[in-house]
Tab-separated table of C-alpha atoms and ligand atoms in Angstrom:
chain	number	residue	atom	x	y	z
A	1	MET	CA	8.956	0.181	-17.958
A	2	ILE	CA	6.431	-1.820	-15.614
A	3	LYS	CA	2.973	-0.309	-15.213
A	4	ALA	CA	1.940	0.092	-11.730
A	5	ALA	CA	-1.200	1.306	-9.633
A	6	ILE	CA	-1.425	2.365	-6.172
A	7	PHE	CA	-4.365	1.739	-3.820
A	8	ALA	CA	-4.756	4.224	-1.180
A	9	SER	CA	-7.669	5.681	1.075
A	10	GLY	CA	-5.528	8.345	3.389
A	11	THR	CA	-2.899	10.855	3.546
A	12	GLY	CA	-0.803	9.376	0.693
A	13	SER	CA	2.593	9.881	2.327
A	14	ASN	CA	3.504	6.209	1.057
A	15	PHE	CA	2.064	6.980	-2.268
A	16	ASP	CA	4.221	9.999	-2.416
A	17	SER	CA	7.450	7.984	-1.481
A	18	ILE	CA	6.779	5.489	-4.118
A	19	VAL	CA	6.074	8.076	-6.893
A	20	ARG	CA	9.110	10.080	-5.754
A	21	ALA	CA	11.154	6.970	-6.102
A	22	ALA	CA	9.944	6.104	-9.568
A	23	GLU	CA	10.474	9.702	-10.787
A	24	GLN	CA	14.054	9.593	-9.622
A	25	GLY	CA	14.652	6.427	-11.270
A	26	GLU	CA	15.232	4.107	-7.986
A	27	ILE	CA	12.361	1.869	-8.914
A	28	SER	CA	11.746	0.993	-12.603
A	29	CYS	CA	8.065	1.387	-12.826
A	30	ASP	CA	5.631	3.873	-14.192
A	31	VAL	CA	2.650	4.724	-11.620
A	32	ARG	CA	-0.265	4.894	-14.072
A	33	LEU	CA	-3.201	4.953	-11.649
A	34	LEU	CA	-4.240	5.852	-8.173
A	35	VAL	CA	-7.277	3.856	-6.876
A	36	CYS	CA	-9.111	5.363	-4.025
A	37	ASP	CA	-12.308	4.397	-1.925
A	38	ARG	CA	-12.695	7.896	-0.079
A	39	SER	CA	-13.634	10.851	-2.206
A	40	ASN	CA	-11.867	13.104	0.688
A	41	ALA	CA	-8.707	11.552	0.868
A	42	ARG	CA	-5.573	13.622	0.670
A	43	VAL	CA	-4.026	11.277	-1.474
A	44	ILE	CA	-6.060	12.390	-4.213
A	45	GLU	CA	-4.535	15.809	-4.220
A	46	LYS	CA	-1.169	14.103	-4.440
A	47	ALA	CA	-1.917	12.069	-7.419
A	48	LYS	CA	-3.513	15.224	-9.295
A	49	LYS	CA	-0.362	17.239	-8.577
A	50	LYS	CA	1.538	14.646	-10.452
A	51	ASN	CA	-0.719	14.110	-13.060
A	52	ILE	CA	-1.484	10.583	-12.137
A	53	ASP	CA	-5.086	9.398	-13.240
A	54	THR	CA	-7.254	8.566	-10.408
A	55	PHE	CA	-10.317	6.345	-10.208
A	56	VAL	CA	-12.278	7.392	-6.926
A	57	PHE	CA	-15.168	5.160	-6.100
A	58	SER	CA	-17.822	5.061	-3.374
A	59	PRO	CA	-18.426	1.373	-2.658
A	60	LYS	CA	-21.783	2.054	-1.166
A	61	GLU	CA	-22.679	2.985	-4.779
A	62	PHE	CA	-21.890	-0.551	-6.112
A	63	GLY	CA	-23.858	-3.728	-5.591
A	64	GLY	CA	-20.948	-5.176	-3.508
A	65	LYS	CA	-17.286	-5.717	-3.511
A	66	ASP	CA	-17.397	-7.728	-6.738
A	67	ALA	CA	-19.008	-4.932	-8.630
A	68	TYR	CA	-16.756	-2.448	-7.653
A	69	GLU	CA	-13.489	-4.638	-8.129
A	70	GLN	CA	-14.865	-5.206	-11.765
A	71	GLN	CA	-14.628	-1.606	-12.185
A	72	ILE	CA	-11.191	-1.458	-10.825
A	73	LEU	CA	-10.182	-4.141	-12.992
A	74	LEU	CA	-11.433	-2.641	-15.997
A	75	GLU	CA	-9.485	0.741	-15.241
A	76	CYS	CA	-6.494	-1.495	-14.465
A	77	ARG	CA	-6.632	-3.237	-17.879
A	78	LYS	CA	-7.245	0.104	-19.543
A	79	ARG	CA	-3.802	1.239	-18.526
A	80	GLY	CA	-2.135	-2.061	-18.572
A	81	ILE	CA	-1.444	-2.370	-15.078
A	82	GLU	CA	0.854	-5.012	-14.156
A	83	TRP	CA	1.711	-4.542	-10.637
A	84	ILE	CA	-0.669	-3.049	-7.559
A	85	PHE	CA	0.871	-1.536	-4.533
A	86	LEU	CA	-1.332	-1.063	-1.465
A	87	ALA	CA	-0.546	2.036	0.491
A	88	GLY	CA	-2.950	2.411	3.330
A	89	TYR	CA	-5.881	0.960	1.403
A	90	MET	CA	-8.048	-0.153	4.095
A	91	ARG	CA	-10.148	-2.890	2.246
A	92	LEU	CA	-9.718	-6.536	1.615
A	93	ILE	CA	-9.242	-7.508	-1.800
A	94	GLY	CA	-11.485	-10.073	-3.459
A	95	PRO	CA	-11.166	-12.589	-5.974
A	96	VAL	CA	-12.057	-10.466	-8.927
A	97	LEU	CA	-8.558	-8.884	-8.503
A	98	LEU	CA	-6.786	-11.574	-6.825
A	99	ALA	CA	-6.983	-13.693	-9.575
A	100	PRO	CA	-5.623	-11.883	-12.316
A	101	TYR	CA	-3.138	-10.381	-10.146
A	102	GLN	CA	-1.728	-13.339	-8.356
A	103	ASN	CA	1.591	-12.612	-6.543
A	104	ARG	CA	1.300	-9.016	-8.136
A	105	ILE	CA	-0.291	-7.349	-5.372
A	106	ILE	CA	1.698	-6.129	-2.199
A	107	ASN	CA	0.716	-4.301	0.795
A	108	ILE	CA	2.654	-2.321	3.719
A	109	HIS	CA	1.384	-2.747	7.298
A	110	PRO	CA	2.883	-0.692	10.222
A	111	SER	CA	3.482	-3.681	12.577
A	112	LEU	CA	5.368	-6.795	12.866
A	113	LEU	CA	2.960	-9.269	11.369
A	114	PRO	CA	1.335	-11.532	12.503
A	115	ALA	CA	1.440	-8.969	15.456
A	116	PHE	CA	-1.321	-6.463	15.316
A	117	PRO	CA	-3.234	-7.026	12.022
A	118	GLY	CA	-6.100	-4.739	10.966
A	119	LYS	CA	-6.776	-1.107	11.821
A	120	ASP	CA	-4.580	1.282	13.961
A	121	ALA	CA	-1.518	-1.113	14.327
A	122	ILE	CA	0.575	1.623	15.728
A	123	GLY	CA	-1.997	2.278	18.291
A	124	GLN	CA	-2.482	-1.360	19.151
A	125	ALA	CA	1.337	-1.714	19.753
A	126	PHE	CA	1.420	1.426	21.684
A	127	GLU	CA	-1.622	0.356	24.064
A	128	LYS	CA	0.031	-3.118	24.377
A	129	GLN	CA	3.362	-1.434	25.510
A	130	VAL	CA	5.395	-3.967	23.541
A	131	LYS	CA	9.165	-2.909	23.257
A	132	VAL	CA	9.741	-3.617	19.306
A	133	THR	CA	7.344	-3.283	16.490
A	134	GLY	CA	7.960	-2.315	12.930
A	135	VAL	CA	6.736	-2.566	9.272
A	136	THR	CA	5.903	-5.438	7.232
A	137	ILE	CA	5.610	-5.739	3.520
A	138	HIS	CA	3.768	-8.873	2.251
A	139	TYR	CA	1.947	-10.225	-0.613
A	140	ILE	CA	-1.823	-10.064	-0.629
A	141	ASP	CA	-4.191	-13.017	-0.191
A	142	ASN	CA	-7.849	-13.145	1.141
A	143	GLY	CA	-7.177	-12.637	4.685
A	144	MET	CA	-6.542	-9.532	6.805
A	145	ASP	CA	-2.767	-8.735	6.603
A	146	THR	CA	-2.145	-12.609	6.438
A	147	GLY	CA	-0.385	-13.102	2.969
A	148	PRO	CA	3.430	-14.161	2.929
A	149	ILE	CA	5.907	-11.776	4.233
A	150	ILE	CA	8.361	-10.373	1.919
A	151	GLU	CA	10.191	-8.124	3.986
A	152	GLN	CA	10.135	-6.534	7.855
A	153	GLU	CA	11.990	-4.011	9.865
A	154	ALA	CA	11.809	-3.655	13.417
A	155	VAL	CA	11.781	-0.481	15.480
A	156	ARG	CA	12.142	0.001	19.254
A	157	ILE	CA	9.772	1.729	21.304
A	158	THR	CA	11.346	3.605	24.033
A	159	ALA	CA	10.124	4.986	27.376
A	160	GLU	CA	10.000	8.604	25.795
A	161	ASP	CA	8.192	7.795	22.716
A	162	THR	CA	4.384	8.923	22.429
A	163	ARG	CA	2.044	7.475	19.948
A	164	GLU	CA	2.952	10.422	17.597
A	165	SER	CA	6.897	10.027	17.832
A	166	LEU	CA	6.156	6.131	17.376
A	167	GLN	CA	3.949	7.103	13.991
A	168	LYS	CA	6.983	9.330	12.750
A	169	LYS	CA	9.600	6.596	13.407
A	170	ILE	CA	7.503	3.944	11.526
A	171	GLN	CA	6.506	6.180	8.729
A	172	ALA	CA	10.324	7.113	8.086
A	173	ILE	CA	11.021	3.052	7.989
A	174	GLU	CA	8.011	2.912	5.453
A	175	HIS	CA	8.989	5.568	3.286
A	176	SER	CA	12.529	3.817	2.550
A	177	LEU	CA	11.634	0.234	2.769
A	178	TYR	CA	8.524	0.307	0.468
A	179	PRO	CA	10.327	1.667	-2.637
A	180	LYS	CA	13.436	-0.519	-2.118
A	181	VAL	CA	11.114	-3.788	-1.837
A	182	ILE	CA	9.304	-2.966	-4.863
A	183	GLN	CA	12.491	-2.409	-6.746
A	184	THR	CA	13.847	-5.831	-5.652
A	185	LEU	CA	10.705	-7.497	-6.598
A	186	LEU	CA	10.695	-5.762	-10.021
A	187	VAL	CA	14.362	-6.595	-10.866
A	188	GLU	CA	13.785	-10.139	-9.732
A	189	GLU	CA	10.599	-10.367	-12.173
A	190	GLU	CA	12.972	-9.053	-14.951
A	191	ILE	CA	15.665	-11.738	-14.456
A	192	HIS	CA	13.118	-14.721	-14.303
B	1	LIG	C1	0.690	3.504	6.535
B	1	LIG	O1	1.023	3.604	7.734
B	1	LIG	C2	0.243	2.139	6.225
B	1	LIG	O2	1.232	1.055	6.410
B	1	LIG	C3	-1.071	1.799	6.726
B	1	LIG	O3	-1.841	2.936	6.195
B	1	LIG	C4	-0.989	4.101	6.433
B	1	LIG	C5	-1.196	4.887	5.414
B	1	LIG	O4	-0.453	6.266	5.382
B	1	LIG	N1	-1.751	0.667	6.272
B	1	LIG	C6	-2.480	-0.168	6.923
B	1	LIG	O5	-2.615	0.006	8.249
B	1	LIG	C7	-2.976	-1.442	6.323
B	1	LIG	N2	-3.453	-2.314	7.067
B	1	LIG	P1	-0.430	6.925	4.143
B	1	LIG	O6	-1.716	7.253	3.692
B	1	LIG	O7	0.372	8.278	4.701
B	1	LIG	O8	0.668	6.446	3.268
């Protein structure tokens, strides 16, 4: 079974959807570790409930990105982590993790990239009054939401939508799309 880590900074609804899919055998991986950069993030409780190890760190307590990523790498290596799924982890990944996990770190982003990268993509799309937005899953590179796109799904913004209703629609897509894409990548890897 492939061993995976999830990196998250927030509520953890995507964390939950991946862990649930793994428990139900819909994706063939074992989520061994949560990496989180905010000690008050709700995702930490979710990991504890599932008995998944957590590495919670405060970036300020390290000399810089290289230093905390060295520690993350150590935590991943200890557990034999092969894939990393970013699920609302709001930090760029640096060379310390990118080099050993080339093409093995993927991210979910709540817009149709390259539109609306960065923070609050749902709010950005809503403010711009675009008619279509969506969800993107992509490989991580050294840019902000710039890596090669793996999959996208669109959602229409209607006249009745509020920011909250749009967020609900996007999250519903995220929760079904992310596990599906993960499983496709893992199966492809087994075949090759
Ligand atoms: C998700 O909507 C995810 O797409 C977004 O953060 C949210 C985390 O929600 N990620 C980004 O914006 C990355 N640039 P969750 O904690 O409920 O899974």
